[in-house]
PDB file of C-alpha atoms in Angstrom:
ATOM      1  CA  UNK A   1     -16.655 121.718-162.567  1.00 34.00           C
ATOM      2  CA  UNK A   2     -16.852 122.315-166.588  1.00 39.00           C
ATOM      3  CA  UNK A   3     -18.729 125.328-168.067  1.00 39.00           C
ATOM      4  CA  UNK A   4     -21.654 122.423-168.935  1.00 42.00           C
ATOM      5  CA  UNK A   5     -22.212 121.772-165.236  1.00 41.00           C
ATOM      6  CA  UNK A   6     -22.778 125.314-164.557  1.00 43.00           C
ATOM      7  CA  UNK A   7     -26.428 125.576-163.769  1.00 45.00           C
ATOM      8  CA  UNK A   8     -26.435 126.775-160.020  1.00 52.00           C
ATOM      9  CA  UNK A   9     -29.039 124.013-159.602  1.00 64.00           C
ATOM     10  CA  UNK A  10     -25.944 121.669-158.448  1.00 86.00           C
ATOM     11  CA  UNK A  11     -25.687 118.149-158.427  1.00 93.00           C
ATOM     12  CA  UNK A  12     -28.632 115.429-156.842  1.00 93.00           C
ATOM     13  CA  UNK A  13     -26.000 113.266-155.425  1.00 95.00           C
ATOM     14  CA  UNK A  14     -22.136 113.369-154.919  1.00 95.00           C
ATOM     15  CA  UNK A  15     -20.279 111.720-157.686  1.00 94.00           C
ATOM     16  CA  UNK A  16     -19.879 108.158-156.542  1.00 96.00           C
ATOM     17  CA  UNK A  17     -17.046 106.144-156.993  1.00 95.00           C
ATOM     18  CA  UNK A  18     -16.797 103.936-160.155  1.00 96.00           C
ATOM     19  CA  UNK A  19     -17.689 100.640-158.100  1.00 95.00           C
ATOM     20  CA  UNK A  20     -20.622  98.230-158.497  1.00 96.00           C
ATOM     21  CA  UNK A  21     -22.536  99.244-155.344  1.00 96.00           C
ATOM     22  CA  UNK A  22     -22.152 102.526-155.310  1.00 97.00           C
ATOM     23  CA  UNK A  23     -23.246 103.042-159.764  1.00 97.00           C
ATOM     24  CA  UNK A  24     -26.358 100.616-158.767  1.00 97.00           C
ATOM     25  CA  UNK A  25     -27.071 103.334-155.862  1.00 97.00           C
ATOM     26  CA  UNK A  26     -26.730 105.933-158.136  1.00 97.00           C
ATOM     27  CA  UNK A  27     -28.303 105.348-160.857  1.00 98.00           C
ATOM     28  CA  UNK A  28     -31.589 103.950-158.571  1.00 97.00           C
ATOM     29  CA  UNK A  29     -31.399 107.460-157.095  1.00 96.00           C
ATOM     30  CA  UNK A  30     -31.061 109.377-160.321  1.00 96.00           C
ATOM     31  CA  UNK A  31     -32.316 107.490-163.150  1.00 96.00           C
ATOM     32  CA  UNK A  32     -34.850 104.751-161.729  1.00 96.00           C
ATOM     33  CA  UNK A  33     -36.086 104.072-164.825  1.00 96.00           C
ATOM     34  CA  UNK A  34     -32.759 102.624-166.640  1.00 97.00           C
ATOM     35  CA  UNK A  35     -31.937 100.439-163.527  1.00 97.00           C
ATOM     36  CA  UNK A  36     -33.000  96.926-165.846  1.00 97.00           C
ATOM     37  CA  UNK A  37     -30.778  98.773-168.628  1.00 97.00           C
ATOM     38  CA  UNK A  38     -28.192  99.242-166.413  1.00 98.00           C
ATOM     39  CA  UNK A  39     -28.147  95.309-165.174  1.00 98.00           C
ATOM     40  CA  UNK A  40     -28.448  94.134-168.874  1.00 98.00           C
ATOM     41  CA  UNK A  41     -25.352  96.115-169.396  1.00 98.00           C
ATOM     42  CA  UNK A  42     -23.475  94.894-166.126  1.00 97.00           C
ATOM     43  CA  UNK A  43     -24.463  91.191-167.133  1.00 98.00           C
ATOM     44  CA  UNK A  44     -23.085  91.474-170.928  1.00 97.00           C
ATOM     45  CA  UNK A  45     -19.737  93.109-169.389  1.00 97.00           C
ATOM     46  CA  UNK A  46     -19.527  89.726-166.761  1.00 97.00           C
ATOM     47  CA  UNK A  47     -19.800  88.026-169.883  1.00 97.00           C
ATOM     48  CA  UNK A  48     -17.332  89.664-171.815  1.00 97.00           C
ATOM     49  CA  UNK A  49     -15.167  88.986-168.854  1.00 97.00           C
ATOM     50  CA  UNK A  50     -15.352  85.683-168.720  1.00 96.00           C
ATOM     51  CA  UNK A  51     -14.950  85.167-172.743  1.00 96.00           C
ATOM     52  CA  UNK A  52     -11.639  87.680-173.125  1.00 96.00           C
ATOM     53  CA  UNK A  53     -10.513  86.369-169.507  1.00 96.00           C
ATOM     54  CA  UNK A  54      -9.894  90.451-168.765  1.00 96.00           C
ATOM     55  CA  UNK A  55     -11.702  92.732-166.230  1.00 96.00           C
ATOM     56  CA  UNK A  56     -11.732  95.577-169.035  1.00 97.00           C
ATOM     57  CA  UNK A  57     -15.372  95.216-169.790  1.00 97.00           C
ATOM     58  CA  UNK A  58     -16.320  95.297-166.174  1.00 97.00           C
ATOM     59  CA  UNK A  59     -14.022  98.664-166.176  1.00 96.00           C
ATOM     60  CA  UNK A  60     -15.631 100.140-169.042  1.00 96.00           C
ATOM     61  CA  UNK A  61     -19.117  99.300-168.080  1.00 98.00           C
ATOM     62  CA  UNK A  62     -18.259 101.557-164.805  1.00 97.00           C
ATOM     63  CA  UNK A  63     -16.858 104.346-166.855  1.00 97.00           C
ATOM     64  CA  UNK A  64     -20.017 103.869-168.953  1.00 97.00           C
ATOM     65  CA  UNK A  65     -22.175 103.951-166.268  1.00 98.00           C
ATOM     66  CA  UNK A  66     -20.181 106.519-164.560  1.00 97.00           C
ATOM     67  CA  UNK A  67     -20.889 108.918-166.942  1.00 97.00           C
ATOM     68  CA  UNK A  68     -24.798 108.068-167.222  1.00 97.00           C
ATOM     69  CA  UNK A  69     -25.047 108.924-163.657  1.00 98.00           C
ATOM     70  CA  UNK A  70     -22.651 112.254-164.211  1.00 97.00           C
ATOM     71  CA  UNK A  71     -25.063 113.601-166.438  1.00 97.00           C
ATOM     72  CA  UNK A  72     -28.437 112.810-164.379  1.00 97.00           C
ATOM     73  CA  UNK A  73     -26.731 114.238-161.082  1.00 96.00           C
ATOM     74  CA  UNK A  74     -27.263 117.027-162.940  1.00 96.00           C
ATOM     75  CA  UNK A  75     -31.287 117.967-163.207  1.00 95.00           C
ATOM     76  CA  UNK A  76     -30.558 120.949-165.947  1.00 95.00           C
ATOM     77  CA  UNK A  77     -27.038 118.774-167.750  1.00 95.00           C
ATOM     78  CA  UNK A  78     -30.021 115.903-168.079  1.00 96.00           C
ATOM     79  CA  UNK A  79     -32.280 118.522-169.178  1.00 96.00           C
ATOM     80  CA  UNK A  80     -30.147 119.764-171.618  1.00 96.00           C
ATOM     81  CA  UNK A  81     -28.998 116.535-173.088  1.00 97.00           C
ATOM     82  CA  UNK A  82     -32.321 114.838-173.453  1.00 96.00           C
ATOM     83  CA  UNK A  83     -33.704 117.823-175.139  1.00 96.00           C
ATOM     84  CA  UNK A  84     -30.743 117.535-177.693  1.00 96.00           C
ATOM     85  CA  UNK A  85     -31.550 113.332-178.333  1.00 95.00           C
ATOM     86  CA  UNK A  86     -34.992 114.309-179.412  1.00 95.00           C
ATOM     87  CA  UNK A  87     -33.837 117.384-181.044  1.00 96.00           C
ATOM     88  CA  UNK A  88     -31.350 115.265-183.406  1.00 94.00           C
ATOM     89  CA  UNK A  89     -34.367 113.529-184.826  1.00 93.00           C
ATOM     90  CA  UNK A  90     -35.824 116.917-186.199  1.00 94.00           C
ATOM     91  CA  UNK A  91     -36.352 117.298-189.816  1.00 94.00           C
ATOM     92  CA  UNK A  92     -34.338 120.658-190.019  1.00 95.00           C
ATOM     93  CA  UNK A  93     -30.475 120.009-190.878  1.00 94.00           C
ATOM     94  CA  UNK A  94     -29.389 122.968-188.890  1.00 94.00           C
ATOM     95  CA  UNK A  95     -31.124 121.700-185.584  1.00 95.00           C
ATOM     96  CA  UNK A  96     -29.527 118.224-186.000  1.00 95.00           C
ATOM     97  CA  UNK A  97     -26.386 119.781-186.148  1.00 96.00           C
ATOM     98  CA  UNK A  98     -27.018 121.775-183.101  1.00 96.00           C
ATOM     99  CA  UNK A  99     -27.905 118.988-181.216  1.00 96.00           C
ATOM    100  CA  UNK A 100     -25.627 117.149-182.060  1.00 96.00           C
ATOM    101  CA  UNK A 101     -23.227 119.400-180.988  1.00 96.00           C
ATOM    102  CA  UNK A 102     -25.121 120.219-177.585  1.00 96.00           C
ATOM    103  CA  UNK A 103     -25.105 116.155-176.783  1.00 96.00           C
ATOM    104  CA  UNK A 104     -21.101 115.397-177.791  1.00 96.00           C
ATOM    105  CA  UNK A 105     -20.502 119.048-175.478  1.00 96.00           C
ATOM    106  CA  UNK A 106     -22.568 117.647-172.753  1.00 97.00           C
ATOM    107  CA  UNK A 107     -20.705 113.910-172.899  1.00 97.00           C
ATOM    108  CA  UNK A 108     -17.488 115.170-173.248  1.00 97.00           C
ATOM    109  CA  UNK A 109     -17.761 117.062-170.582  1.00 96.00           C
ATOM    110  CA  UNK A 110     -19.247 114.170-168.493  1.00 96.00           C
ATOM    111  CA  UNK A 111     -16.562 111.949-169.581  1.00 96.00           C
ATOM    112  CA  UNK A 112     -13.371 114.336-168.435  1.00 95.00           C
ATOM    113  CA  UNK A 113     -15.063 114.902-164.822  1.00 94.00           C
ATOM    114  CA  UNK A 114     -15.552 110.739-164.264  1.00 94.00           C
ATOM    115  CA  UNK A 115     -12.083 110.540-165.815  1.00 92.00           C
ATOM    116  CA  UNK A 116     -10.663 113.133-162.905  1.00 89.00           C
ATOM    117  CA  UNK A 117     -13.322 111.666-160.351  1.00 76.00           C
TER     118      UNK A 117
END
């Protein structure tokens, strides 16, 4: 795992594969609370399908959603990243600027280990 993950807390749940079924599970287990987000998003990406007759939006509402769930496996990575969202709204240019940093880190990260799997 990436320097970002290291929190010795490990993860909630194994990384699950970039499938339907097992992002719904995930994300139910994990993050409850963005489960209607997360079947808005599946239902634009059918959609999007259908209109550009390509299964790329179905693929990059997994990756999108593949991430999400990378970063809330993680208790202390969600922590971390939530903390820098509300941070980002502060009034102080030099703590925007930190959390900003702290939330791409954290993404980045999340985004190389669902791109490895």
């Amino acid at each position: 795992m990436t320097t970002a993950y290291a929190n010795g807390n490990g993860p909630l749940i194994p990384r699950p594969e970039l499938t339907l079924p097992t992002l719904r599970q995930a994300v139910a287990t994990v993050t409850p609370s963005r489960l209607p987000e997360f079947f808005e998003d599946l239902q634009k990406a059918f959609v999007r399908a259908g209109d550009e007759d390509s299964v790329v939006p179905i693929r990059m509402f997994c990756r999108q959603w593949g991430v999400v769930v990378e970063i809330e496996r993680h208790p202390e990575t969600a922590r971390r990243l939530h903390a820098a969202e509300q941070a980002i709204n502060s009034s102080d240019p030099d703590v925007r600027e930190r959390a900003i940093r702290e939330a791409g880190e954290i993404v980045r990260a999340a985004h190389r280990e669902v791109a490895v799997g």
